[in-house]
PDB file of C-alpha atoms in Angstrom:
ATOM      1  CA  UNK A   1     -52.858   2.867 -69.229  1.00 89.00           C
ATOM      2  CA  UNK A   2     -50.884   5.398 -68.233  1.00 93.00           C
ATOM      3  CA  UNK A   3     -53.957   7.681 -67.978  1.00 93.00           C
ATOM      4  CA  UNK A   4     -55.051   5.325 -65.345  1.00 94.00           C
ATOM      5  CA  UNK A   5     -51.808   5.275 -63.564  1.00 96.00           C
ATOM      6  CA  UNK A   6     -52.137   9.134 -62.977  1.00 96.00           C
ATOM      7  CA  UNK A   7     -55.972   8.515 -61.614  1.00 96.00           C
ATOM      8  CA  UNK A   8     -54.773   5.633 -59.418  1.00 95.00           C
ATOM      9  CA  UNK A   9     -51.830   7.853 -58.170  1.00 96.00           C
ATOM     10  CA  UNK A  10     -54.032  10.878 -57.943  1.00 96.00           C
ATOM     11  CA  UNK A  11     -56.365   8.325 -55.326  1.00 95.00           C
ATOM     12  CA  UNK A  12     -53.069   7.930 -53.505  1.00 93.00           C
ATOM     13  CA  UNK A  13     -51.963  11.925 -52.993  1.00 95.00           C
ATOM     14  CA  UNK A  14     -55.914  12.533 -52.058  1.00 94.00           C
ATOM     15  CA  UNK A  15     -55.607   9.729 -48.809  1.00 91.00           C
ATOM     16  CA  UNK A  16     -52.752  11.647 -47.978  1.00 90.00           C
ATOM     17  CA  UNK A  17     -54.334  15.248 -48.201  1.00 92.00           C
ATOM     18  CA  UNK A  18     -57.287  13.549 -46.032  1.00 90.00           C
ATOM     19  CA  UNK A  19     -54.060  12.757 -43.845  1.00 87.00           C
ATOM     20  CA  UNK A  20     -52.828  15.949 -43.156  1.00 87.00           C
ATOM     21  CA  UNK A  21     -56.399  17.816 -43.375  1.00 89.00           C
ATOM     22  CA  UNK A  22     -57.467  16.012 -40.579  1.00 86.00           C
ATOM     23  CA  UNK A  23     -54.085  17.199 -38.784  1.00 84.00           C
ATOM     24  CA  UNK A  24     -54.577  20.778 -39.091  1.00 83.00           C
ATOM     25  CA  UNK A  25     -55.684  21.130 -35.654  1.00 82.00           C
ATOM     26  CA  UNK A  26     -53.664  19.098 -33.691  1.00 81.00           C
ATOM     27  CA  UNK A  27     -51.528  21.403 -31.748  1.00 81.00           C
ATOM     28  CA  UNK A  28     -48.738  19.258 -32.001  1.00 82.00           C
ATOM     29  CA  UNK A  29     -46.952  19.289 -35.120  1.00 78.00           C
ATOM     30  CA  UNK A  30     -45.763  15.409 -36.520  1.00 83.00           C
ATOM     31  CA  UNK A  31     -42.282  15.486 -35.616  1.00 85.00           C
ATOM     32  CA  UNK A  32     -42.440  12.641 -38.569  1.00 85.00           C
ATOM     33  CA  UNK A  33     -43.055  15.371 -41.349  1.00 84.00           C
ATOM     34  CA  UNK A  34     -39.619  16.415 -40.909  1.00 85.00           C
ATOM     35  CA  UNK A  35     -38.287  12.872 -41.908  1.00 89.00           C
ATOM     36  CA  UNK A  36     -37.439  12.868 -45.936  1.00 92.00           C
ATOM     37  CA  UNK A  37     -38.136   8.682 -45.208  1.00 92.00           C
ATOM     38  CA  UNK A  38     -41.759   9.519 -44.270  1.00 88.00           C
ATOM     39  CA  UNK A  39     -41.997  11.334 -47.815  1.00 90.00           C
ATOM     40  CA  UNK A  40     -40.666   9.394 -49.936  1.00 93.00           C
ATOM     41  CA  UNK A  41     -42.714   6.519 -47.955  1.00 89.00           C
ATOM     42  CA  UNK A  42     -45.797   8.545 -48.827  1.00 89.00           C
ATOM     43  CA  UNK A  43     -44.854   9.148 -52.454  1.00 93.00           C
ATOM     44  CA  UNK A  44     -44.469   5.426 -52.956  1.00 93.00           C
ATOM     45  CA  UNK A  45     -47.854   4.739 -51.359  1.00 91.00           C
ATOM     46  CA  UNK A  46     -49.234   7.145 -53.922  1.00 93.00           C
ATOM     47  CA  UNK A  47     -47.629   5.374 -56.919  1.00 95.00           C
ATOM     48  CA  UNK A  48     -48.996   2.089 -55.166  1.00 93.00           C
ATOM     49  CA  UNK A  49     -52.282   3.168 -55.990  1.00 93.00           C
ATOM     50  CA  UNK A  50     -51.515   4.451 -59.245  1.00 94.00           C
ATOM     51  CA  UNK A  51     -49.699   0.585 -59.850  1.00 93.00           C
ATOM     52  CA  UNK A  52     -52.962  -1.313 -58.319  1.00 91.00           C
ATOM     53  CA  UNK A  53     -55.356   0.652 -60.695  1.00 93.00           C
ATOM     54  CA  UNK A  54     -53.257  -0.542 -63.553  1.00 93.00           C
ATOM     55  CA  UNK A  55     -52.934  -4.197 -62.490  1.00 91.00           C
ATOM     56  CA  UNK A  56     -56.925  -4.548 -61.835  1.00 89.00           C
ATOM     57  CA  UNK A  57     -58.070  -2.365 -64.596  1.00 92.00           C
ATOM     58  CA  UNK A  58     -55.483  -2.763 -67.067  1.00 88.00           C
ATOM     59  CA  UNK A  59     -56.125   0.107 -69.721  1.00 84.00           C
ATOM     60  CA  UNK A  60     -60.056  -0.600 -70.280  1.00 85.00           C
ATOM     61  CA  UNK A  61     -60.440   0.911 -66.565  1.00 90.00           C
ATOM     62  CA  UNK A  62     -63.042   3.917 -65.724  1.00 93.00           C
ATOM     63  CA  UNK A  63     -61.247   6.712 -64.052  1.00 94.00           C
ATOM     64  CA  UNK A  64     -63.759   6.642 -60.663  1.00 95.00           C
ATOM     65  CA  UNK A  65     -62.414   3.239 -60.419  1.00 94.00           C
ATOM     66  CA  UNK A  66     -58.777   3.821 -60.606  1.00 95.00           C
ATOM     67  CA  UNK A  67     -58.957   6.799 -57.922  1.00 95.00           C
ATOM     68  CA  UNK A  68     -61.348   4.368 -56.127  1.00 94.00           C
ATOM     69  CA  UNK A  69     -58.213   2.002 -55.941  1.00 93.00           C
ATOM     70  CA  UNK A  70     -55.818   4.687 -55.624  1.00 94.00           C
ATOM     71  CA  UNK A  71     -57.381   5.611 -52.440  1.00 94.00           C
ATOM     72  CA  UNK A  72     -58.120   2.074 -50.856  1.00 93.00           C
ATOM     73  CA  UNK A  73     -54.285   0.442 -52.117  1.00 90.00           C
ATOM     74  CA  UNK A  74     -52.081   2.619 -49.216  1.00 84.00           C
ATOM     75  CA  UNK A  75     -54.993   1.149 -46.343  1.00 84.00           C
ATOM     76  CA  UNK A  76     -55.156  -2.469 -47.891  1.00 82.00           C
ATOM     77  CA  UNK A  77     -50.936  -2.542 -48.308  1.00 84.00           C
ATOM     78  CA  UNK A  78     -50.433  -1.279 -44.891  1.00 81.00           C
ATOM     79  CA  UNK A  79     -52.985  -3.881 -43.376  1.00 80.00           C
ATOM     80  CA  UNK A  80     -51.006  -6.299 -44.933  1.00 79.00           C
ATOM     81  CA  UNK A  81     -47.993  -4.783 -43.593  1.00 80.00           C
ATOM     82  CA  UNK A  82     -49.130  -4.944 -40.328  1.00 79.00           C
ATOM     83  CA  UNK A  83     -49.757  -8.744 -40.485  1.00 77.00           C
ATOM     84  CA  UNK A  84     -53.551  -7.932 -40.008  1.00 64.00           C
ATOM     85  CA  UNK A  85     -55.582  -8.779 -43.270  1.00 58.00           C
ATOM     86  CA  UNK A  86     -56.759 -11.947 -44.483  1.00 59.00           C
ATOM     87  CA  UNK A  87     -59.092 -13.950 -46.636  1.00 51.00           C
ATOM     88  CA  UNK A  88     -61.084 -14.624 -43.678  1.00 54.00           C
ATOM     89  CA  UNK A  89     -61.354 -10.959 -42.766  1.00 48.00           C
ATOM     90  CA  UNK A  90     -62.585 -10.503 -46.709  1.00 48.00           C
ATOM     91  CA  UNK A  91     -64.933 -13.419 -46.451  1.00 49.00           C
ATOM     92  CA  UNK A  92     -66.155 -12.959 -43.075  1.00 49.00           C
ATOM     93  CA  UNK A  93     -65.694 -16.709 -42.705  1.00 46.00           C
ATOM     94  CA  UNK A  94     -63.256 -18.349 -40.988  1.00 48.00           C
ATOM     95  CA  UNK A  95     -61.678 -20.606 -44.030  1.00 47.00           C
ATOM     96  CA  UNK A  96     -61.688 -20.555 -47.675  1.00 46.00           C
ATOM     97  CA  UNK A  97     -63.671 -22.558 -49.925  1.00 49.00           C
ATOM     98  CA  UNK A  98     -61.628 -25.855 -49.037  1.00 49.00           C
ATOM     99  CA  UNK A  99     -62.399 -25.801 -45.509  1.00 45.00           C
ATOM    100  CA  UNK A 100     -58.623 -24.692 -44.909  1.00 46.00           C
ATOM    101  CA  UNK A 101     -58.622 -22.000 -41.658  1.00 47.00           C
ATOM    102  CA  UNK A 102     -57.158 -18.890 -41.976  1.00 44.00           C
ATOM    103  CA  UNK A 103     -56.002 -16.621 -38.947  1.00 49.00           C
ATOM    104  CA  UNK A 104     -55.467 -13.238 -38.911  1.00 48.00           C
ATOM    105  CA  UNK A 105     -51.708 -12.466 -40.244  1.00 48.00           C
ATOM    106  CA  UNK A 106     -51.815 -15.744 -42.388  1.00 47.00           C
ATOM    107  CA  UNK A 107     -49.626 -15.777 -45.298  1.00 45.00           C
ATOM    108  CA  UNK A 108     -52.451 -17.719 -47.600  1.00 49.00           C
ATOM    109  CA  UNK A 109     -54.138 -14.511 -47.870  1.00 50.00           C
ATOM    110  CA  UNK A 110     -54.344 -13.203 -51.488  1.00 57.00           C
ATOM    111  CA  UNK A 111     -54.728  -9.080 -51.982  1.00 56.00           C
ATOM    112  CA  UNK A 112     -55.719 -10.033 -55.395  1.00 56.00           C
ATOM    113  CA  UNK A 113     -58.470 -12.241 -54.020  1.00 59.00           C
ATOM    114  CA  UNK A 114     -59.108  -9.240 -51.980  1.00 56.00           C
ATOM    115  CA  UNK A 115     -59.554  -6.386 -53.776  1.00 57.00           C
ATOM    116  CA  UNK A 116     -61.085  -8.229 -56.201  1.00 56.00           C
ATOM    117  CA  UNK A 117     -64.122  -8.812 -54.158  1.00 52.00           C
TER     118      UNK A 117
END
């Protein structure tokens, strides 16, 4: 389990390298890099993915899969975050199995239910 943890977590710190790869051009340097908030931010995000590998794979997981989840939990939380992710967006319908709507920042959504396919 805790093998997986490290995978998960390792998914996390690669989303972040992408992050700051894709910066190294920009002739404007973050002024949020300086901010010890914005790393410790990141560094939870990275354990995120480390803690959704765990919960979805449990300790039976395949390493692929837990980076897999590492690097798709800090999108999917901050999605949620932003009030922006639903079943419906999941689904591509516009209600769940009961006919119930769902709009875009509902609370019904479920990540489990999300990630879970």
């Amino acid at each position: 389990m805790l093998a997986l943890f490290c995978w998960g977590t390792l998914g996390g710190v690669l989303i972040e390298l992408v992050h700051w790869y894709n910066l190294r051009t920009n002739q404007n340097f973050p002024a949020y890099a300086k901010s010890p908030l914005y790393w410790l931010t990141g560094a939870a995000m990275a354990l995120a993915g480390g803690l959704v590998a765990v919960l979805f794979l449990g300790s039976t997981g395949d390493p692929k899969d837990a980076v897999g989840l590492g690097l798709a939990a800090p999108a999917v939380l901050q999605k949620l975050i932003a009030g922006g992710l639903t079943l419906a967006d999941r689904t591509g319908a516009q209600g769940d199995a009961k006919g119930t709507e769902l709009k875009r920042g509902s609370a019904s959504a479920d990540i489990k239910d999300f990630l879970i396919g």
